[in-house]
Amino acid sequence: MPDNILNFSLADFFFNDNPDVLGAPSDFEEWMAHPAVRKGFSFFEQVLLEAPRVSTRILSNLDGREHRIINLTSYNYLGLSTHPEVIAASKAALDKYGLGSSGAPLLSGTLDIHVEFARRLAEFKGKEDCLLYSSGLGANVGAIQGIMRKGDYLIMDEKCHKSLVDGGTLSGAKMLFFAHNDLDNLQMMLEKAKGKRILVVVEGVYSMDGDLPKLPEILDLCEAYNAGSYIDEAHSTLIFGENGRGVAEHFGVEDRIGVSFGTLSKSFGGVGGFVCATKSLIRYLKGYSSAWNFSCAPSPAVTGGLMKALEVATRDSSLRDTLWANVSYLKKGLEGLGLDLGGSESHVIPIIIGPSGEKLMGYAGAMQKRGLFLQPVDFPAVPAHARRFRISVSSQLSREEMDETLTIIEDVIVKGAD
Ligand SMILES: Cc1ncc(COP(=O)(O)O)c(C=O)c1O
């Protein structure tokens, strides 16, 4: 391991030459043992002692003590994970069906609430049918692996989530990545793949930057090249669009989308994932999507709660409206502090710090000491020149909590207090 140990990151240890197949690379162990690297990793896997609300308690890795914190890292955007009606519905499902589904959906795991929830999700997304998975990652991996074959072309925005890439790897399709939201570059890729079966994959809200895809123009290109489209609305379902149906609704292009993916772990407040598409594709995936047909059906207790979460979030726009009011208040405050918020167009707001990992970790520690929990996002998750914090805005945030947040960020990041 050379002197400049801090120039290394998780991007550097993928290849493992340890003769012991069950051992980590030896230089990885050495790197992990370095005090600065250990300090950086201490920000991860900190244990929450209560529900992932905005106001919660943490067992801090920094001092080993319990602290009340303002939690701006959670994907519980609408507070549904602890909504009283959701909890009551989940408890009722738990009492009626038990904890687990105890079987793969194709064999013995399908319960009536799975069928009903999938039907409601398909109706919500304006598609013919829906497949429910036990995880969001599983849904992306399983759907892409089920749809694509060797010889096909999978063309993805370079900022697409790992689950989409892993699905592509598993499928054996040729994968091409276009520069983020770059239509000319996408067209070049489509030219390369011309004449083949092509699927273009984008996200609704890009999770590290909070920006949106140029969806209408991307769909124009898909149609010109006879390519199918797949949109990952993990961070946008229940939040974007007049009825909360997502970014496709926001742009008025829902009927032009081939496959609509959503996760149930973020704004829905539970866990799981789903894909909505034509009846024929969903029927086909039931045979060829391993994450669905070789994995246990979602927990009934979670499914019961999720069905209520969908109802609560869509019976009126109040949760969404509160979220957007909070986004606008916080963004205005952060812009007033002169911070670099990248190109965020959503409730995901990066605060870009720059190339210094040391600064990033220093700020993270100082903010946590003051009671603000904001995870540092380091390379390789984001480019090395644009290390950042990422605020996940919640509808649960009060004015006082937002003001407190802005004061701490100003003191630590703008004024350099520690
Ligand atoms: C864009 C995107 N897609 C898919 C997933 C996977 O969802 P889950 O965490 O529910 O498995 C995530 C999770 O972070 C995501 O950000």
Short mmCIF file of C-alpha atoms and ligand atoms in Angstrom, two decimals:
data_model
loop_
_atom_site.label_atom_id
_atom_site.label_comp_id
_atom_site.label_asym_id
_atom_site.label_seq_id
_atom_site.Cartn_x
_atom_site.Cartn_y
_atom_site.Cartn_z
CA MET A 1 0.00 0.00 0.00
CA PRO A 2 1.62 3.33 -1.04
CA ASP A 3 1.89 6.46 1.18
CA ASN A 4 -1.07 8.19 -0.41
CA ILE A 5 -3.48 5.75 1.22
CA LEU A 6 -6.24 8.36 1.38
CA ASN A 7 -6.33 8.61 -2.40
CA PHE A 8 -7.81 5.12 -2.48
CA SER A 9 -11.51 4.36 -2.28
CA LEU A 10 -13.91 1.43 -2.58
CA ALA A 11 -13.50 1.77 -6.35
CA ASP A 12 -9.96 0.32 -6.05
CA PHE A 13 -10.39 -3.07 -4.41
CA PHE A 14 -12.85 -4.86 -6.67
CA PHE A 15 -10.26 -7.32 -7.98
CA ASN A 16 -9.17 -9.79 -5.36
CA ASP A 17 -5.86 -11.62 -5.70
CA ASN A 18 -5.97 -13.20 -2.25
CA PRO A 19 -5.28 -16.94 -2.79
CA ASP A 20 -7.81 -17.59 -0.03
CA VAL A 21 -11.10 -17.26 -1.89
CA LEU A 22 -12.89 -16.41 1.36
CA GLY A 23 -10.46 -13.63 2.27
CA ALA A 24 -10.65 -9.93 1.40
CA PRO A 25 -7.78 -8.47 -0.65
CA SER A 26 -4.81 -7.93 1.74
CA ASP A 27 -4.38 -4.28 0.74
CA PHE A 28 -8.11 -3.76 1.41
CA GLU A 29 -7.62 -4.86 5.04
CA GLU A 30 -4.63 -2.52 5.33
CA TRP A 31 -6.65 0.36 3.86
CA MET A 32 -9.62 -0.28 6.15
CA ALA A 33 -7.31 -0.27 9.20
CA HIS A 34 -6.04 3.26 8.49
CA PRO A 35 -7.43 5.65 11.19
CA ALA A 36 -8.75 8.18 8.64
CA VAL A 37 -10.50 5.47 6.62
CA ARG A 38 -11.94 3.98 9.81
CA LYS A 39 -13.21 7.41 10.80
CA GLY A 40 -14.85 7.82 7.38
CA PHE A 41 -16.60 4.47 7.65
CA SER A 42 -17.77 5.27 11.19
CA PHE A 43 -20.46 7.50 9.65
CA PHE A 44 -22.06 4.43 8.10
CA GLU A 45 -24.20 1.78 9.75
CA GLN A 46 -25.05 4.03 12.69
CA VAL A 47 -27.92 2.50 14.59
CA LEU A 48 -31.31 4.20 14.91
CA LEU A 49 -33.05 3.48 18.21
CA GLU A 50 -36.51 4.58 17.06
CA ALA A 51 -38.55 4.69 13.83
CA PRO A 52 -36.94 6.55 10.89
CA ARG A 53 -38.88 9.75 11.57
CA VAL A 54 -37.37 13.21 11.13
CA SER A 55 -36.96 13.42 14.88
CA THR A 56 -35.39 10.19 16.09
CA ARG A 57 -32.64 8.81 18.32
CA ILE A 58 -29.33 7.41 17.17
CA LEU A 59 -26.62 5.35 18.84
CA SER A 60 -23.73 7.41 17.53
CA ASN A 61 -20.65 5.65 16.19
CA LEU A 62 -18.74 8.85 16.87
CA ASP A 63 -18.95 8.77 20.67
CA GLY A 64 -20.85 5.52 21.40
CA ARG A 65 -23.68 7.51 23.04
CA GLU A 66 -27.39 7.97 22.35
CA HIS A 67 -28.50 11.29 20.82
CA ARG A 68 -31.74 12.84 19.56
CA ILE A 69 -31.17 14.01 16.01
CA ILE A 70 -32.90 15.66 13.07
CA ASN A 71 -32.74 12.88 10.50
CA LEU A 72 -32.50 14.16 6.93
CA THR A 73 -31.20 10.92 5.45
CA SER A 74 -34.38 8.83 5.47
CA TYR A 75 -36.39 7.96 2.34
CA ASN A 76 -39.57 8.01 4.46
CA TYR A 77 -40.50 11.10 2.43
CA LEU A 78 -44.17 11.20 3.39
CA GLY A 79 -43.88 9.79 6.90
CA LEU A 80 -45.99 6.78 5.92
CA SER A 81 -43.84 4.20 7.69
CA THR A 82 -45.37 5.30 11.01
CA HIS A 83 -48.72 6.69 9.85
CA PRO A 84 -51.34 5.46 12.35
CA GLU A 85 -53.68 4.11 9.64
CA VAL A 86 -50.80 2.28 7.98
CA ILE A 87 -49.71 0.73 11.26
CA ALA A 88 -53.29 -0.35 12.05
CA ALA A 89 -53.69 -1.95 8.60
CA SER A 90 -50.35 -3.70 8.95
CA LYS A 91 -51.31 -5.06 12.38
CA ALA A 92 -54.63 -6.31 11.03
CA ALA A 93 -52.86 -8.11 8.16
CA LEU A 94 -50.33 -9.55 10.63
CA ASP A 95 -53.15 -10.92 12.80
CA LYS A 96 -55.00 -12.39 9.83
CA TYR A 97 -52.17 -13.82 7.73
CA GLY A 98 -49.13 -14.10 10.04
CA LEU A 99 -45.64 -12.77 9.51
CA GLY A 100 -44.56 -14.41 6.28
CA SER A 101 -46.11 -15.60 3.04
CA SER A 102 -44.21 -18.88 3.38
CA GLY A 103 -43.93 -19.62 -0.29
CA ALA A 104 -42.91 -18.37 -3.72
CA PRO A 105 -45.79 -16.54 -5.44
CA LEU A 106 -46.13 -19.07 -8.26
CA LEU A 107 -46.56 -21.98 -5.85
CA SER A 108 -48.11 -21.31 -2.45
CA GLY A 109 -47.11 -17.75 -1.49
CA THR A 110 -49.80 -15.68 -3.23
CA LEU A 111 -52.38 -14.25 -0.82
CA ASP A 112 -55.50 -12.32 -1.73
CA ILE A 113 -53.93 -9.08 -0.44
CA HIS A 114 -51.01 -9.49 -2.88
CA VAL A 115 -53.45 -9.84 -5.77
CA GLU A 116 -55.50 -6.84 -4.63
CA PHE A 117 -52.46 -4.62 -3.99
CA ALA A 118 -50.94 -5.47 -7.40
CA ARG A 119 -54.30 -4.68 -9.04
CA ARG A 120 -54.45 -1.30 -7.29
CA LEU A 121 -50.87 -0.45 -8.23
CA ALA A 122 -51.51 -1.30 -11.89
CA GLU A 123 -54.65 0.85 -11.84
CA PHE A 124 -52.74 3.70 -10.14
CA LYS A 125 -49.99 3.59 -12.77
CA GLY A 126 -52.49 3.24 -15.62
CA LYS A 127 -51.04 -0.09 -16.77
CA GLU A 128 -52.71 -3.43 -17.44
CA ASP A 129 -50.93 -5.44 -14.79
CA CYS A 130 -48.33 -5.41 -12.04
CA LEU A 131 -45.80 -7.77 -10.51
CA LEU A 132 -44.95 -7.40 -6.80
CA TYR A 133 -41.48 -8.25 -5.53
CA SER A 134 -40.08 -8.51 -1.99
CA SER A 135 -37.48 -5.81 -2.65
CA GLY A 136 -37.01 -2.86 -4.96
CA LEU A 137 -33.56 -4.04 -5.95
CA GLY A 138 -35.01 -7.48 -6.64
CA ALA A 139 -37.72 -5.98 -8.85
CA ASN A 140 -35.21 -4.15 -11.05
CA VAL A 141 -32.79 -7.07 -11.23
CA GLY A 142 -35.62 -9.52 -11.84
CA ALA A 143 -37.53 -7.48 -14.40
CA ILE A 144 -34.49 -6.53 -16.51
CA GLN A 145 -33.10 -10.06 -16.32
CA GLY A 146 -36.50 -11.40 -17.33
CA ILE A 147 -37.05 -9.02 -20.25
CA MET A 148 -33.60 -8.90 -21.85
CA ARG A 149 -31.66 -11.65 -23.60
CA LYS A 150 -28.22 -12.21 -25.12
CA GLY A 151 -28.09 -10.25 -28.37
CA ASP A 152 -30.43 -7.51 -27.05
CA TYR A 153 -29.25 -3.98 -26.27
CA LEU A 154 -29.86 -2.36 -22.90
CA ILE A 155 -29.18 1.38 -23.09
CA MET A 156 -29.07 3.17 -19.74
CA ASP A 157 -28.40 6.64 -18.44
CA GLU A 158 -24.94 6.47 -16.83
CA LYS A 159 -26.47 7.51 -13.49
CA CYS A 160 -28.87 4.57 -13.31
CA HIS A 161 -29.04 2.58 -10.06
CA LYS A 162 -26.89 -0.51 -9.51
CA SER A 163 -29.96 -2.78 -9.47
CA LEU A 164 -30.63 -1.89 -13.13
CA VAL A 165 -27.03 -2.57 -14.07
CA ASP A 166 -27.03 -5.88 -12.20
CA GLY A 167 -30.21 -6.92 -14.01
CA GLY A 168 -28.47 -6.16 -17.29
CA THR A 169 -25.39 -8.18 -16.32
CA LEU A 170 -27.53 -11.15 -15.39
CA SER A 171 -29.53 -10.97 -18.62
CA GLY A 172 -26.49 -11.29 -20.90
CA ALA A 173 -27.70 -8.33 -22.99
CA LYS A 174 -25.15 -5.88 -24.35
CA MET A 175 -25.13 -2.80 -22.09
CA LEU A 176 -24.45 0.72 -23.30
CA PHE A 177 -24.43 3.80 -21.07
CA PHE A 178 -25.22 7.28 -22.37
CA ALA A 179 -23.88 10.45 -20.74
CA HIS A 180 -26.35 11.72 -18.18
CA ASN A 181 -29.43 13.15 -19.90
CA ASP A 182 -27.42 13.70 -23.11
CA LEU A 183 -29.84 13.19 -26.01
CA ASP A 184 -27.16 13.25 -28.73
CA ASN A 185 -25.22 10.60 -26.91
CA LEU A 186 -28.37 8.50 -26.46
CA GLN A 187 -29.05 8.79 -30.18
CA MET A 188 -25.50 7.59 -30.94
CA MET A 189 -26.13 4.51 -28.79
CA LEU A 190 -29.47 3.89 -30.50
CA GLU A 191 -27.74 4.07 -33.89
CA LYS A 192 -25.22 1.49 -32.71
CA ALA A 193 -28.01 -0.84 -31.63
CA LYS A 194 -30.26 -0.22 -34.64
CA GLY A 195 -32.12 -3.30 -35.82
CA LYS A 196 -31.74 -5.13 -32.49
CA ARG A 197 -34.22 -5.45 -29.64
CA ILE A 198 -33.50 -2.35 -27.54
CA LEU A 199 -34.62 -1.25 -24.07
CA VAL A 200 -33.84 2.30 -22.85
CA VAL A 201 -33.73 2.74 -19.07
CA VAL A 202 -33.93 6.01 -17.13
CA GLU A 203 -34.88 7.12 -13.64
CA GLY A 204 -37.65 9.46 -12.53
CA VAL A 205 -35.50 11.33 -10.01
CA TYR A 206 -31.77 10.63 -10.03
CA SER A 207 -30.97 9.75 -6.47
CA MET A 208 -27.55 11.39 -6.07
CA ASP A 209 -28.43 14.65 -7.86
CA GLY A 210 -32.17 15.05 -7.49
CA ASP A 211 -32.63 15.99 -11.15
CA LEU A 212 -35.16 14.59 -13.64
CA PRO A 213 -34.75 12.83 -17.00
CA LYS A 214 -35.55 14.70 -20.22
CA LEU A 215 -38.39 12.26 -20.54
CA PRO A 216 -40.47 13.54 -23.50
CA GLU A 217 -37.37 13.88 -25.69
CA ILE A 218 -36.00 10.50 -24.57
CA LEU A 219 -39.33 8.89 -25.47
CA ASP A 220 -39.28 10.62 -28.89
CA LEU A 221 -35.95 8.91 -29.54
CA CYS A 222 -37.20 5.55 -28.25
CA GLU A 223 -40.15 5.75 -30.62
CA ALA A 224 -37.96 6.79 -33.57
CA TYR A 225 -35.73 3.74 -33.03
CA ASN A 226 -38.49 1.31 -32.07
CA ALA A 227 -36.92 0.88 -28.62
CA GLY A 228 -38.87 -0.04 -25.49
CA SER A 229 -38.76 2.24 -22.44
CA TYR A 230 -38.34 1.44 -18.73
CA ILE A 231 -38.55 4.09 -16.02
CA ASP A 232 -37.38 3.62 -12.44
CA GLU A 233 -39.68 5.84 -10.36
CA ALA A 234 -38.14 4.79 -7.00
CA HIS A 235 -37.83 8.36 -5.75
CA SER A 236 -40.73 9.95 -7.63
CA THR A 237 -43.81 7.75 -7.10
CA LEU A 238 -46.38 9.37 -4.75
CA ILE A 239 -44.44 12.64 -5.01
CA PHE A 240 -44.46 13.90 -8.62
CA GLY A 241 -47.50 14.47 -10.83
CA GLU A 242 -50.86 15.98 -10.03
CA ASN A 243 -52.07 12.64 -8.66
CA GLY A 244 -48.72 11.44 -7.34
CA ARG A 245 -48.27 8.89 -10.11
CA GLY A 246 -44.70 10.01 -10.72
CA VAL A 247 -42.50 11.84 -13.17
CA ALA A 248 -44.22 10.21 -16.18
CA GLU A 249 -47.45 11.87 -15.01
CA HIS A 250 -45.58 15.13 -14.34
CA PHE A 251 -44.46 15.19 -18.01
CA GLY A 252 -47.82 13.91 -19.31
CA VAL A 253 -46.26 10.87 -21.00
CA GLU A 254 -47.58 7.92 -18.99
CA ASP A 255 -49.10 6.11 -21.95
CA ARG A 256 -45.75 6.21 -23.79
CA ILE A 257 -43.87 4.34 -21.02
CA GLY A 258 -43.33 0.61 -21.56
CA VAL A 259 -42.44 -0.53 -18.04
CA SER A 260 -42.96 1.54 -14.91
CA PHE A 261 -40.94 0.48 -11.86
CA GLY A 262 -41.51 1.63 -8.29
CA THR A 263 -40.08 0.76 -4.92
CA LEU A 264 -42.19 0.34 -1.79
CA SER A 265 -39.37 1.27 0.59
CA LYS A 266 -39.24 5.01 0.08
CA SER A 267 -42.35 7.23 -0.10
CA PHE A 268 -44.55 4.16 0.61
CA GLY A 269 -42.70 3.63 3.90
CA GLY A 270 -42.47 -0.18 3.70
CA VAL A 271 -40.31 -2.55 1.70
CA GLY A 272 -40.63 -4.24 -1.70
CA GLY A 273 -40.80 -3.27 -5.34
CA PHE A 274 -43.13 -3.53 -8.33
CA VAL A 275 -43.19 -3.29 -12.09
CA CYS A 276 -46.26 -2.31 -14.12
CA ALA A 277 -46.61 -3.18 -17.80
CA THR A 278 -48.89 -4.97 -20.27
CA LYS A 279 -50.69 -8.14 -19.18
CA SER A 280 -48.68 -10.10 -21.68
CA LEU A 281 -45.28 -8.93 -20.41
CA ILE A 282 -46.22 -9.47 -16.77
CA ARG A 283 -47.46 -12.99 -17.59
CA TYR A 284 -44.18 -13.69 -19.36
CA LEU A 285 -42.08 -12.31 -16.47
CA LYS A 286 -43.82 -14.67 -14.08
CA GLY A 287 -41.97 -17.44 -15.88
CA TYR A 288 -38.60 -15.76 -16.40
CA SER A 289 -38.01 -13.26 -13.59
CA SER A 290 -36.14 -15.24 -10.93
CA ALA A 291 -36.43 -12.59 -8.20
CA TRP A 292 -40.20 -13.13 -8.45
CA ASN A 293 -40.66 -16.82 -9.12
CA PHE A 294 -37.77 -18.15 -7.01
CA SER A 295 -38.27 -15.89 -3.99
CA CYS A 296 -40.84 -15.77 -1.22
CA ALA A 297 -43.83 -13.44 -1.79
CA PRO A 298 -43.81 -10.18 0.22
CA SER A 299 -44.67 -10.28 3.92
CA PRO A 300 -48.45 -9.95 4.42
CA ALA A 301 -47.96 -7.59 7.37
CA VAL A 302 -45.99 -5.24 5.11
CA THR A 303 -48.40 -5.66 2.19
CA GLY A 304 -51.40 -4.78 4.35
CA GLY A 305 -49.66 -1.60 5.52
CA LEU A 306 -48.57 -0.70 1.98
CA MET A 307 -52.08 -1.01 0.62
CA LYS A 308 -53.21 1.54 3.23
CA ALA A 309 -50.16 3.73 2.48
CA LEU A 310 -51.24 3.93 -1.18
CA GLU A 311 -54.75 4.92 -0.10
CA VAL A 312 -53.55 7.56 2.40
CA ALA A 313 -51.10 9.11 -0.07
CA THR A 314 -53.58 9.32 -2.93
CA ARG A 315 -56.94 10.16 -1.32
CA ASP A 316 -55.89 13.81 -1.40
CA SER A 317 -52.71 15.77 -2.10
CA SER A 318 -52.06 16.97 1.47
CA LEU A 319 -48.88 14.94 2.18
CA ARG A 320 -47.40 15.83 -1.21
CA ASP A 321 -48.31 19.48 -0.79
CA THR A 322 -46.61 19.64 2.62
CA LEU A 323 -43.54 17.93 1.19
CA TRP A 324 -43.27 20.43 -1.68
CA ALA A 325 -43.78 23.38 0.68
CA ASN A 326 -40.88 22.03 2.79
CA VAL A 327 -38.72 21.53 -0.31
CA SER A 328 -39.28 25.11 -1.34
CA TYR A 329 -38.57 26.50 2.17
CA LEU A 330 -35.37 24.50 2.64
CA LYS A 331 -34.07 25.15 -0.89
CA LYS A 332 -34.59 28.87 -0.49
CA GLY A 333 -32.70 28.79 2.82
CA LEU A 334 -29.84 26.72 1.40
CA GLU A 335 -29.56 28.91 -1.69
CA GLY A 336 -29.47 31.93 0.61
CA LEU A 337 -26.39 30.38 2.25
CA GLY A 338 -24.67 30.32 -1.15
CA LEU A 339 -24.33 26.51 -1.21
CA ASP A 340 -23.91 24.47 -4.40
CA LEU A 341 -27.12 22.42 -4.76
CA GLY A 342 -26.21 20.98 -8.17
CA GLY A 343 -29.18 20.74 -10.54
CA SER A 344 -31.73 19.46 -8.04
CA GLU A 345 -35.34 19.70 -9.24
CA SER A 346 -36.85 17.63 -6.46
CA HIS A 347 -37.04 16.71 -2.80
CA VAL A 348 -33.56 15.16 -3.10
CA ILE A 349 -31.16 18.07 -2.54
CA PRO A 350 -27.40 17.58 -2.75
CA ILE A 351 -25.03 19.99 -1.03
CA ILE A 352 -21.89 19.64 -3.09
CA ILE A 353 -18.74 20.11 -1.03
CA GLY A 354 -16.05 19.39 -3.65
CA PRO A 355 -13.02 17.13 -3.90
CA SER A 356 -11.92 17.00 -0.24
CA GLY A 357 -12.99 13.81 1.53
CA GLU A 358 -11.44 15.15 4.72
CA LYS A 359 -13.64 18.26 4.65
CA LEU A 360 -16.70 16.13 3.93
CA MET A 361 -16.09 13.85 6.91
CA GLY A 362 -15.17 16.81 9.14
CA TYR A 363 -18.47 18.54 8.34
CA ALA A 364 -20.41 15.30 8.83
CA GLY A 365 -18.95 14.85 12.33
CA ALA A 366 -19.49 18.48 13.32
CA MET A 367 -23.13 18.46 12.12
CA GLN A 368 -23.87 15.19 13.87
CA LYS A 369 -22.41 16.59 17.12
CA ARG A 370 -24.87 19.48 16.78
CA GLY A 371 -27.80 17.06 16.27
CA LEU A 372 -28.14 17.02 12.47
CA PHE A 373 -27.85 13.61 10.82
CA LEU A 374 -26.74 14.00 7.21
CA GLN A 375 -24.80 11.17 5.60
CA PRO A 376 -21.63 12.07 3.70
CA VAL A 377 -21.76 10.74 0.12
CA ASP A 378 -18.25 9.93 -1.00
CA PHE A 379 -16.50 8.67 -4.14
CA PRO A 380 -17.16 6.24 -5.87
CA ALA A 381 -20.90 6.72 -5.16
CA VAL A 382 -20.47 10.22 -6.65
CA PRO A 383 -17.62 11.73 -8.72
CA ALA A 384 -14.46 12.46 -6.66
CA HIS A 385 -14.64 16.17 -7.50
CA ALA A 386 -18.22 16.44 -6.24
CA ARG A 387 -18.39 14.78 -2.83
CA ARG A 388 -21.54 15.85 -1.09
CA PHE A 389 -24.28 15.63 1.47
CA ARG A 390 -27.71 14.73 0.27
CA ILE A 391 -30.84 16.00 1.97
CA SER A 392 -33.95 13.84 1.71
CA VAL A 393 -36.77 16.26 2.44
CA SER A 394 -39.72 14.90 4.40
CA SER A 395 -43.29 16.10 4.76
CA GLN A 396 -42.81 15.55 8.50
CA LEU A 397 -40.27 18.39 8.89
CA SER A 398 -41.52 21.26 11.01
CA ARG A 399 -40.56 24.91 10.42
CA GLU A 400 -38.47 24.82 13.63
CA GLU A 401 -36.59 21.71 12.46
CA MET A 402 -35.88 23.31 9.09
CA ASP A 403 -34.64 26.51 10.75
CA GLU A 404 -32.45 24.48 13.10
CA THR A 405 -31.13 22.53 10.09
CA LEU A 406 -30.24 25.73 8.24
CA THR A 407 -28.50 27.18 11.32
CA ILE A 408 -26.36 24.05 11.78
CA ILE A 409 -25.47 23.90 8.07
CA GLU A 410 -24.56 27.58 8.07
CA ASP A 411 -22.41 27.26 11.20
CA VAL A 412 -20.58 24.13 10.05
CA ILE A 413 -20.34 24.30 6.25
CA VAL A 414 -20.43 28.03 5.64
CA LYS A 415 -18.68 29.37 8.75
CA GLY A 416 -16.47 26.31 9.41
CA ALA A 417 -17.41 25.81 13.10
CA ASP A 418 -16.53 22.43 14.57
C1 LIG B 1 -33.25 4.48 -8.19
C2 LIG B 1 -33.38 3.29 -7.29
N1 LIG B 1 -33.88 2.15 -7.80
C3 LIG B 1 -34.01 1.06 -7.03
C4 LIG B 1 -33.66 1.06 -5.70
C5 LIG B 1 -33.80 -0.19 -4.87
O1 LIG B 1 -34.89 -0.07 -4.02
P1 LIG B 1 -34.96 -0.78 -2.59
O2 LIG B 1 -34.04 -0.04 -1.67
O3 LIG B 1 -36.40 -0.62 -2.22
O4 LIG B 1 -34.54 -2.19 -2.76
C6 LIG B 1 -33.14 2.23 -5.13
C7 LIG B 1 -32.74 2.26 -3.71
O5 LIG B 1 -32.04 3.07 -3.21
C8 LIG B 1 -33.00 3.39 -5.95
O6 LIG B 1 -32.51 4.53 -5.46
#
